[in-house]
Amino acid sequence: KNQVEQSPQSLIILEGKNCTLQCNYTVSPFSNLRWYKQDTGRGPVSLTIMTFSENTKSNGRYTATLDADTKQSSLHITASQLSDSASYICVVSPANSGYALNFGKGTSLLVTP
Amino acid sequence: NAGVTQTPKFQVLKTGQSMTLQCAQDMNHNSMYWYRQDPGMGLRLIYYSASEGTTDKGEVPNGYNVSRLNKREFSLRLESAAPSQTSVYFCASSEWVGENTGELFFGEGSRLTVL
């Protein structure tokens, strides 16, 4: 069973609108939680990395939140742009795990004009 | 400002053929990784190299071999390709942060089809 579940699987929004992507995880204990953006046909690019003690972290129009008690994270995108169309991947790093990372399957976001 | 460079970008093989995927990074990172990405699945680690001269198996190592040629280069070899190895392969690099992998920097991917 995947220890990182993302929802929704896919999402379509109008340009300029906000949206929120969800990540639920069962990895415990964990060291950090990451969000990556993957454009079609490209490699993933890091958006945010939050340690277990952080609640929120922003990167421009992207804001990630983390609730370690409920084991939930969200990625909020403000004033979406066409270039935000991509897959967004949630990744959880187990504590003292070394190389091991748990990847979600991603949420595919399409921003339409 | 290349970051992580992978070659080739596309490759079609017949079952039983061999090939090597090349990866190089120019960020002076100690750690390098090979992942595969399949539809409907998260990225899965094939092999990693924590530092020059060391390699270790990841989650799905069967059918693959790796070589950490030097600090910059980490290659992935398929000795006898199988259709199940049709996938997109990503090389990544990072520094080590405490007991964990630091921020990963990915290449653009190598799209492999095995017929």
PDB file of C-alpha atoms in Angstrom:
ATOM      1  CA  LYS A   1       0.000   0.000   0.000  1.00  0.00           C
ATOM      2  CA  ASN A   2       1.345   3.389  -0.982  1.00  0.00           C
ATOM      3  CA  GLN A   3       2.206   5.406   2.073  1.00  0.00           C
ATOM      4  CA  VAL A   4       1.624   8.695   0.251  1.00  0.00           C
ATOM      5  CA  GLU A   5      -1.793   9.322  -1.263  1.00  0.00           C
ATOM      6  CA  GLN A   6      -2.582  12.390  -3.330  1.00  0.00           C
ATOM      7  CA  SER A   7      -5.920  13.853  -4.308  1.00  0.00           C
ATOM      8  CA  PRO A   8      -7.461  14.670  -6.592  1.00  0.00           C
ATOM      9  CA  GLN A   9      -5.869  12.531  -9.272  1.00  0.00           C
ATOM     10  CA  SER A  10      -6.510  15.286 -11.798  1.00  0.00           C
ATOM     11  CA  LEU A  11      -7.909  18.781 -11.751  1.00  0.00           C
ATOM     12  CA  ILE A  12      -8.959  21.370 -14.330  1.00  0.00           C
ATOM     13  CA  ILE A  13      -9.229  25.045 -13.365  1.00  0.00           C
ATOM     14  CA  LEU A  14      -9.575  28.361 -15.145  1.00  0.00           C
ATOM     15  CA  GLU A  15      -6.620  30.666 -15.430  1.00  0.00           C
ATOM     16  CA  GLY A  16      -6.519  33.107 -12.541  1.00  0.00           C
ATOM     17  CA  LYS A  17      -8.334  30.825 -10.113  1.00  0.00           C
ATOM     18  CA  ASN A  18      -6.838  29.336  -6.953  1.00  0.00           C
ATOM     19  CA  CYS A  19      -6.620  25.634  -6.214  1.00  0.00           C
ATOM     20  CA  THR A  20      -5.490  23.293  -3.451  1.00  0.00           C
ATOM     21  CA  LEU A  21      -3.921  19.885  -3.867  1.00  0.00           C
ATOM     22  CA  GLN A  22      -3.936  17.339  -1.041  1.00  0.00           C
ATOM     23  CA  CYS A  23      -1.385  14.859   0.228  1.00  0.00           C
ATOM     24  CA  ASN A  24      -2.136  12.307   2.966  1.00  0.00           C
ATOM     25  CA  TYR A  25       0.637  10.118   4.261  1.00  0.00           C
ATOM     26  CA  THR A  26       1.151   7.312   6.748  1.00  0.00           C
ATOM     27  CA  VAL A  27       4.957   7.523   6.891  1.00  0.00           C
ATOM     28  CA  SER A  28       5.963   7.835  10.516  1.00  0.00           C
ATOM     29  CA  PRO A  29       8.185   9.165  11.847  1.00  0.00           C
ATOM     30  CA  PHE A  30       9.232  11.394   9.001  1.00  0.00           C
ATOM     31  CA  SER A  31      11.972  13.897   8.458  1.00  0.00           C
ATOM     32  CA  ASN A  32      10.567  16.160   5.792  1.00  0.00           C
ATOM     33  CA  LEU A  33       7.824  16.508   3.214  1.00  0.00           C
ATOM     34  CA  ARG A  34       8.463  17.822  -0.276  1.00  0.00           C
ATOM     35  CA  TRP A  35       6.426  19.051  -3.205  1.00  0.00           C
ATOM     36  CA  TYR A  36       7.725  18.775  -6.747  1.00  0.00           C
ATOM     37  CA  LYS A  37       6.371  20.151 -10.014  1.00  0.00           C
ATOM     38  CA  GLN A  38       6.791  18.024 -13.121  1.00  0.00           C
ATOM     39  CA  ASP A  39       6.034  19.566 -16.493  1.00  0.00           C
ATOM     40  CA  THR A  40       5.051  17.143 -19.244  1.00  0.00           C
ATOM     41  CA  GLY A  41       8.121  15.463 -20.657  1.00  0.00           C
ATOM     42  CA  ARG A  42      10.464  17.030 -18.095  1.00  0.00           C
ATOM     43  CA  GLY A  43      12.041  16.027 -14.814  1.00  0.00           C
ATOM     44  CA  PRO A  44      10.533  16.991 -11.434  1.00  0.00           C
ATOM     45  CA  VAL A  45      11.581  20.321  -9.975  1.00  0.00           C
ATOM     46  CA  SER A  46      11.504  21.057  -6.256  1.00  0.00           C
ATOM     47  CA  LEU A  47       8.912  23.581  -5.048  1.00  0.00           C
ATOM     48  CA  THR A  48       9.134  23.299  -1.266  1.00  0.00           C
ATOM     49  CA  ILE A  49      10.712  21.180   1.445  1.00  0.00           C
ATOM     50  CA  MET A  50       9.226  21.301   4.954  1.00  0.00           C
ATOM     51  CA  THR A  51      10.652  19.628   8.018  1.00  0.00           C
ATOM     52  CA  PHE A  52       8.284  17.916  10.442  1.00  0.00           C
ATOM     53  CA  SER A  53       8.347  21.025  12.662  1.00  0.00           C
ATOM     54  CA  GLU A  54       7.267  23.482   9.968  1.00  0.00           C
ATOM     55  CA  ASN A  55       3.639  24.359   9.268  1.00  0.00           C
ATOM     56  CA  THR A  56       3.893  26.347   6.092  1.00  0.00           C
ATOM     57  CA  LYS A  57       6.356  27.299   3.393  1.00  0.00           C
ATOM     58  CA  SER A  58       5.912  29.486   0.349  1.00  0.00           C
ATOM     59  CA  ASN A  59       7.589  29.701  -3.012  1.00  0.00           C
ATOM     60  CA  GLY A  60       6.063  32.560  -4.975  1.00  0.00           C
ATOM     61  CA  ARG A  61       2.431  31.677  -5.742  1.00  0.00           C
ATOM     62  CA  TYR A  62       2.882  28.211  -4.231  1.00  0.00           C
ATOM     63  CA  THR A  63       2.192  27.704  -0.535  1.00  0.00           C
ATOM     64  CA  ALA A  64       2.576  24.337   1.141  1.00  0.00           C
ATOM     65  CA  THR A  65       1.098  23.544   4.538  1.00  0.00           C
ATOM     66  CA  LEU A  66       1.792  20.630   6.826  1.00  0.00           C
ATOM     67  CA  ASP A  67      -0.206  19.176   9.692  1.00  0.00           C
ATOM     68  CA  ALA A  68       1.956  16.480  11.235  1.00  0.00           C
ATOM     69  CA  ASP A  69      -0.773  15.516  13.690  1.00  0.00           C
ATOM     70  CA  THR A  70      -3.250  14.556  10.979  1.00  0.00           C
ATOM     71  CA  LYS A  71      -0.509  13.545   8.548  1.00  0.00           C
ATOM     72  CA  GLN A  72      -1.793  15.860   5.863  1.00  0.00           C
ATOM     73  CA  SER A  73      -0.179  18.388   3.580  1.00  0.00           C
ATOM     74  CA  SER A  74      -1.634  20.683   0.992  1.00  0.00           C
ATOM     75  CA  LEU A  75      -0.243  22.735  -1.854  1.00  0.00           C
ATOM     76  CA  HIS A  76      -2.139  25.923  -2.585  1.00  0.00           C
ATOM     77  CA  ILE A  77      -1.655  27.661  -5.904  1.00  0.00           C
ATOM     78  CA  THR A  78      -2.748  31.282  -6.053  1.00  0.00           C
ATOM     79  CA  ALA A  79      -3.846  33.110  -9.201  1.00  0.00           C
ATOM     80  CA  SER A  80      -3.080  30.166 -11.451  1.00  0.00           C
ATOM     81  CA  GLN A  81      -1.285  30.621 -14.759  1.00  0.00           C
ATOM     82  CA  LEU A  82      -1.215  28.462 -17.864  1.00  0.00           C
ATOM     83  CA  SER A  83       2.359  27.542 -16.986  1.00  0.00           C
ATOM     84  CA  ASP A  84       1.108  25.918 -13.772  1.00  0.00           C
ATOM     85  CA  SER A  85      -0.268  23.053 -15.883  1.00  0.00           C
ATOM     86  CA  ALA A  86       1.820  20.122 -14.668  1.00  0.00           C
ATOM     87  CA  SER A  87       1.883  17.143 -12.360  1.00  0.00           C
ATOM     88  CA  TYR A  88       2.494  17.919  -8.691  1.00  0.00           C
ATOM     89  CA  ILE A  89       4.175  15.227  -6.652  1.00  0.00           C
ATOM     90  CA  CYS A  90       4.200  14.903  -2.872  1.00  0.00           C
ATOM     91  CA  VAL A  91       7.240  13.140  -1.388  1.00  0.00           C
ATOM     92  CA  VAL A  92       7.783  12.100   2.225  1.00  0.00           C
ATOM     93  CA  SER A  93      11.202  11.318   3.638  1.00  0.00           C
ATOM     94  CA  PRO A  94      11.077   8.846   6.540  1.00  0.00           C
ATOM     95  CA  ALA A  95      13.206   9.788   9.529  1.00  0.00           C
ATOM     96  CA  ASN A  96      16.751   8.429   9.384  1.00  0.00           C
ATOM     97  CA  SER A  97      15.879   6.730   6.136  1.00  0.00           C
ATOM     98  CA  GLY A  98      18.986   7.611   4.206  1.00  0.00           C
ATOM     99  CA  TYR A  99      18.193   7.350   0.522  1.00  0.00           C
ATOM    100  CA  ALA A 100      14.589   6.136   0.868  1.00  0.00           C
ATOM    101  CA  LEU A 101      11.814   8.511  -0.199  1.00  0.00           C
ATOM    102  CA  ASN A 102       8.096   7.766  -0.519  1.00  0.00           C
ATOM    103  CA  PHE A 103       6.649   9.290  -3.682  1.00  0.00           C
ATOM    104  CA  GLY A 104       2.980   9.975  -4.301  1.00  0.00           C
ATOM    105  CA  LYS A 105       1.506   9.281  -7.720  1.00  0.00           C
ATOM    106  CA  GLY A 106       0.943  12.961  -8.348  1.00  0.00           C
ATOM    107  CA  THR A 107      -1.962  15.264  -9.153  1.00  0.00           C
ATOM    108  CA  SER A 108      -2.280  16.339 -12.769  1.00  0.00           C
ATOM    109  CA  LEU A 109      -3.322  19.986 -13.009  1.00  0.00           C
ATOM    110  CA  LEU A 110      -4.590  21.600 -16.188  1.00  0.00           C
ATOM    111  CA  VAL A 111      -5.069  25.356 -16.260  1.00  0.00           C
ATOM    112  CA  THR A 112      -7.270  26.509 -19.134  1.00  0.00           C
ATOM    113  CA  PRO A 113      -7.666  30.014 -20.595  1.00  0.00           C
TER     114      PRO A 113
ATOM    115  CA  ASN B   1      24.044  25.978 -15.991  1.00  0.00           C
ATOM    116  CA  ALA B   2      23.396  22.348 -17.027  1.00  0.00           C
ATOM    117  CA  GLY B   3      22.561  20.718 -13.664  1.00  0.00           C
ATOM    118  CA  VAL B   4      21.865  17.026 -14.370  1.00  0.00           C
ATOM    119  CA  THR B   5      22.279  15.826 -17.932  1.00  0.00           C
ATOM    120  CA  GLN B   6      20.997  12.479 -19.198  1.00  0.00           C
ATOM    121  CA  THR B   7      21.587  10.729 -22.496  1.00  0.00           C
ATOM    122  CA  PRO B   8      19.948   9.468 -24.579  1.00  0.00           C
ATOM    123  CA  LYS B   9      16.569  11.178 -24.308  1.00  0.00           C
ATOM    124  CA  PHE B  10      14.810   8.469 -26.303  1.00  0.00           C
ATOM    125  CA  GLN B  11      15.714   4.864 -27.065  1.00  0.00           C
ATOM    126  CA  VAL B  12      13.931   1.882 -28.580  1.00  0.00           C
ATOM    127  CA  LEU B  13      15.356  -1.567 -27.894  1.00  0.00           C
ATOM    128  CA  LYS B  14      14.428  -5.093 -28.809  1.00  0.00           C
ATOM    129  CA  THR B  15      14.030  -7.678 -26.069  1.00  0.00           C
ATOM    130  CA  GLY B  16      17.422  -9.034 -25.076  1.00  0.00           C
ATOM    131  CA  GLN B  17      19.446  -6.047 -26.256  1.00  0.00           C
ATOM    132  CA  SER B  18      21.651  -4.137 -23.863  1.00  0.00           C
ATOM    133  CA  MET B  19      22.206  -0.447 -23.390  1.00  0.00           C
ATOM    134  CA  THR B  20      23.626   2.105 -20.990  1.00  0.00           C
ATOM    135  CA  LEU B  21      21.978   5.306 -19.828  1.00  0.00           C
ATOM    136  CA  GLN B  22      24.438   8.039 -19.037  1.00  0.00           C
ATOM    137  CA  CYS B  23      24.101  10.724 -16.382  1.00  0.00           C
ATOM    138  CA  ALA B  24      26.351  13.595 -15.375  1.00  0.00           C
ATOM    139  CA  GLN B  25      25.913  16.381 -12.839  1.00  0.00           C
ATOM    140  CA  ASP B  26      27.886  19.580 -12.463  1.00  0.00           C
ATOM    141  CA  MET B  27      26.732  20.616  -8.971  1.00  0.00           C
ATOM    142  CA  ASN B  28      29.484  18.760  -7.130  1.00  0.00           C
ATOM    143  CA  HIS B  29      26.926  16.602  -5.336  1.00  0.00           C
ATOM    144  CA  ASN B  30      28.081  13.501  -3.541  1.00  0.00           C
ATOM    145  CA  SER B  31      24.915  11.466  -4.030  1.00  0.00           C
ATOM    146  CA  MET B  32      23.344  10.308  -7.272  1.00  0.00           C
ATOM    147  CA  TYR B  33      20.258   8.237  -8.037  1.00  0.00           C
ATOM    148  CA  TRP B  34      18.437   6.394 -10.774  1.00  0.00           C
ATOM    149  CA  TYR B  35      14.634   6.310 -10.677  1.00  0.00           C
ATOM    150  CA  ARG B  36      12.026   4.918 -13.002  1.00  0.00           C
ATOM    151  CA  GLN B  37       8.604   6.441 -13.540  1.00  0.00           C
ATOM    152  CA  ASP B  38       5.704   4.379 -14.817  1.00  0.00           C
ATOM    153  CA  PRO B  39       2.111   5.464 -15.512  1.00  0.00           C
ATOM    154  CA  GLY B  40      -0.055   5.392 -12.404  1.00  0.00           C
ATOM    155  CA  MET B  41       2.899   4.851 -10.087  1.00  0.00           C
ATOM    156  CA  GLY B  42       5.162   7.043  -8.067  1.00  0.00           C
ATOM    157  CA  LEU B  43       8.847   7.322  -8.839  1.00  0.00           C
ATOM    158  CA  ARG B  44      10.740   4.220  -7.740  1.00  0.00           C
ATOM    159  CA  LEU B  45      14.396   4.071  -6.843  1.00  0.00           C
ATOM    160  CA  ILE B  46      16.477   1.611  -8.844  1.00  0.00           C
ATOM    161  CA  TYR B  47      19.988   2.244  -7.522  1.00  0.00           C
ATOM    162  CA  TYR B  48      21.761   5.002  -5.726  1.00  0.00           C
ATOM    163  CA  SER B  49      25.302   6.074  -5.006  1.00  0.00           C
ATOM    164  CA  ALA B  50      25.846   7.870  -1.723  1.00  0.00           C
ATOM    165  CA  SER B  51      29.348   8.910  -2.720  1.00  0.00           C
ATOM    166  CA  GLU B  52      32.003   8.253  -5.316  1.00  0.00           C
ATOM    167  CA  GLY B  53      33.016   4.620  -5.239  1.00  0.00           C
ATOM    168  CA  THR B  54      29.840   3.294  -3.608  1.00  0.00           C
ATOM    169  CA  THR B  55      26.563   2.008  -5.039  1.00  0.00           C
ATOM    170  CA  ASP B  56      23.552   0.377  -3.404  1.00  0.00           C
ATOM    171  CA  LYS B  57      20.316  -1.227  -4.487  1.00  0.00           C
ATOM    172  CA  GLY B  58      17.081   0.651  -4.221  1.00  0.00           C
ATOM    173  CA  GLU B  59      13.520  -0.587  -4.411  1.00  0.00           C
ATOM    174  CA  VAL B  60      13.572  -2.138  -7.919  1.00  0.00           C
ATOM    175  CA  PRO B  61      17.163  -3.127  -8.840  1.00  0.00           C
ATOM    176  CA  ASN B  62      16.519  -6.396 -10.690  1.00  0.00           C
ATOM    177  CA  GLY B  63      17.654  -6.319 -14.306  1.00  0.00           C
ATOM    178  CA  TYR B  64      19.900  -3.284 -13.844  1.00  0.00           C
ATOM    179  CA  ASN B  65      23.499  -2.527 -13.024  1.00  0.00           C
ATOM    180  CA  VAL B  66      25.148   0.787 -12.245  1.00  0.00           C
ATOM    181  CA  SER B  67      28.576   2.350 -12.293  1.00  0.00           C
ATOM    182  CA  ARG B  68      29.671   5.449 -10.430  1.00  0.00           C
ATOM    183  CA  LEU B  69      32.458   6.389 -12.804  1.00  0.00           C
ATOM    184  CA  ASN B  70      33.575   9.449 -10.838  1.00  0.00           C
ATOM    185  CA  LYS B  71      31.926  12.129  -8.729  1.00  0.00           C
ATOM    186  CA  ARG B  72      30.147  13.599 -11.763  1.00  0.00           C
ATOM    187  CA  GLU B  73      28.944  10.510 -13.616  1.00  0.00           C
ATOM    188  CA  PHE B  74      26.562   7.685 -12.757  1.00  0.00           C
ATOM    189  CA  SER B  75      25.478   5.243 -15.453  1.00  0.00           C
ATOM    190  CA  LEU B  76      22.657   2.695 -15.558  1.00  0.00           C
ATOM    191  CA  ARG B  77      23.010  -0.451 -17.639  1.00  0.00           C
ATOM    192  CA  LEU B  78      20.365  -2.851 -18.870  1.00  0.00           C
ATOM    193  CA  GLU B  79      22.166  -6.088 -19.731  1.00  0.00           C
ATOM    194  CA  SER B  80      19.229  -7.885 -21.372  1.00  0.00           C
ATOM    195  CA  ALA B  81      16.275  -5.564 -21.839  1.00  0.00           C
ATOM    196  CA  ALA B  82      12.748  -6.820 -21.184  1.00  0.00           C
ATOM    197  CA  PRO B  83       9.394  -5.224 -22.081  1.00  0.00           C
ATOM    198  CA  SER B  84       8.789  -4.674 -18.346  1.00  0.00           C
ATOM    199  CA  GLN B  85      11.673  -2.207 -18.421  1.00  0.00           C
ATOM    200  CA  THR B  86       9.785   0.109 -20.749  1.00  0.00           C
ATOM    201  CA  SER B  87       9.685   3.270 -18.674  1.00  0.00           C
ATOM    202  CA  VAL B  88      10.957   6.792 -18.216  1.00  0.00           C
ATOM    203  CA  TYR B  89      14.231   6.840 -16.348  1.00  0.00           C
ATOM    204  CA  PHE B  90      15.360   9.798 -14.287  1.00  0.00           C
ATOM    205  CA  CYS B  91      18.780  10.474 -12.907  1.00  0.00           C
ATOM    206  CA  ALA B  92      19.005  12.761  -9.877  1.00  0.00           C
ATOM    207  CA  SER B  93      21.644  14.151  -7.591  1.00  0.00           C
ATOM    208  CA  SER B  94      21.694  15.704  -4.142  1.00  0.00           C
ATOM    209  CA  GLU B  95      23.767  16.522  -1.166  1.00  0.00           C
ATOM    210  CA  TRP B  96      23.328  14.633   2.077  1.00  0.00           C
ATOM    211  CA  VAL B  97      21.501  16.494   4.861  1.00  0.00           C
ATOM    212  CA  GLY B  98      21.873  14.947   8.283  1.00  0.00           C
ATOM    213  CA  GLU B  99      20.593  11.393   7.954  1.00  0.00           C
ATOM    214  CA  ASN B 100      18.565  12.020   4.827  1.00  0.00           C
ATOM    215  CA  THR B 101      18.644  12.810   1.152  1.00  0.00           C
ATOM    216  CA  GLY B 102      18.805  16.539   0.516  1.00  0.00           C
ATOM    217  CA  GLU B 103      16.951  18.374  -2.219  1.00  0.00           C
ATOM    218  CA  LEU B 104      16.873  16.257  -5.363  1.00  0.00           C
ATOM    219  CA  PHE B 105      17.829  17.728  -8.713  1.00  0.00           C
ATOM    220  CA  PHE B 106      16.511  15.686 -11.619  1.00  0.00           C
ATOM    221  CA  GLY B 107      17.573  15.302 -15.201  1.00  0.00           C
ATOM    222  CA  GLU B 108      15.121  15.594 -18.082  1.00  0.00           C
ATOM    223  CA  GLY B 109      14.544  11.860 -18.337  1.00  0.00           C
ATOM    224  CA  SER B 110      15.329   9.060 -20.759  1.00  0.00           C
ATOM    225  CA  ARG B 111      12.337   7.447 -22.428  1.00  0.00           C
ATOM    226  CA  LEU B 112      13.017   3.782 -23.095  1.00  0.00           C
ATOM    227  CA  THR B 113      10.777   1.422 -25.041  1.00  0.00           C
ATOM    228  CA  VAL B 114      11.542  -2.288 -25.163  1.00  0.00           C
ATOM    229  CA  LEU B 115       9.753  -4.200 -27.913  1.00  0.00           C
TER     230      LEU B 115
END
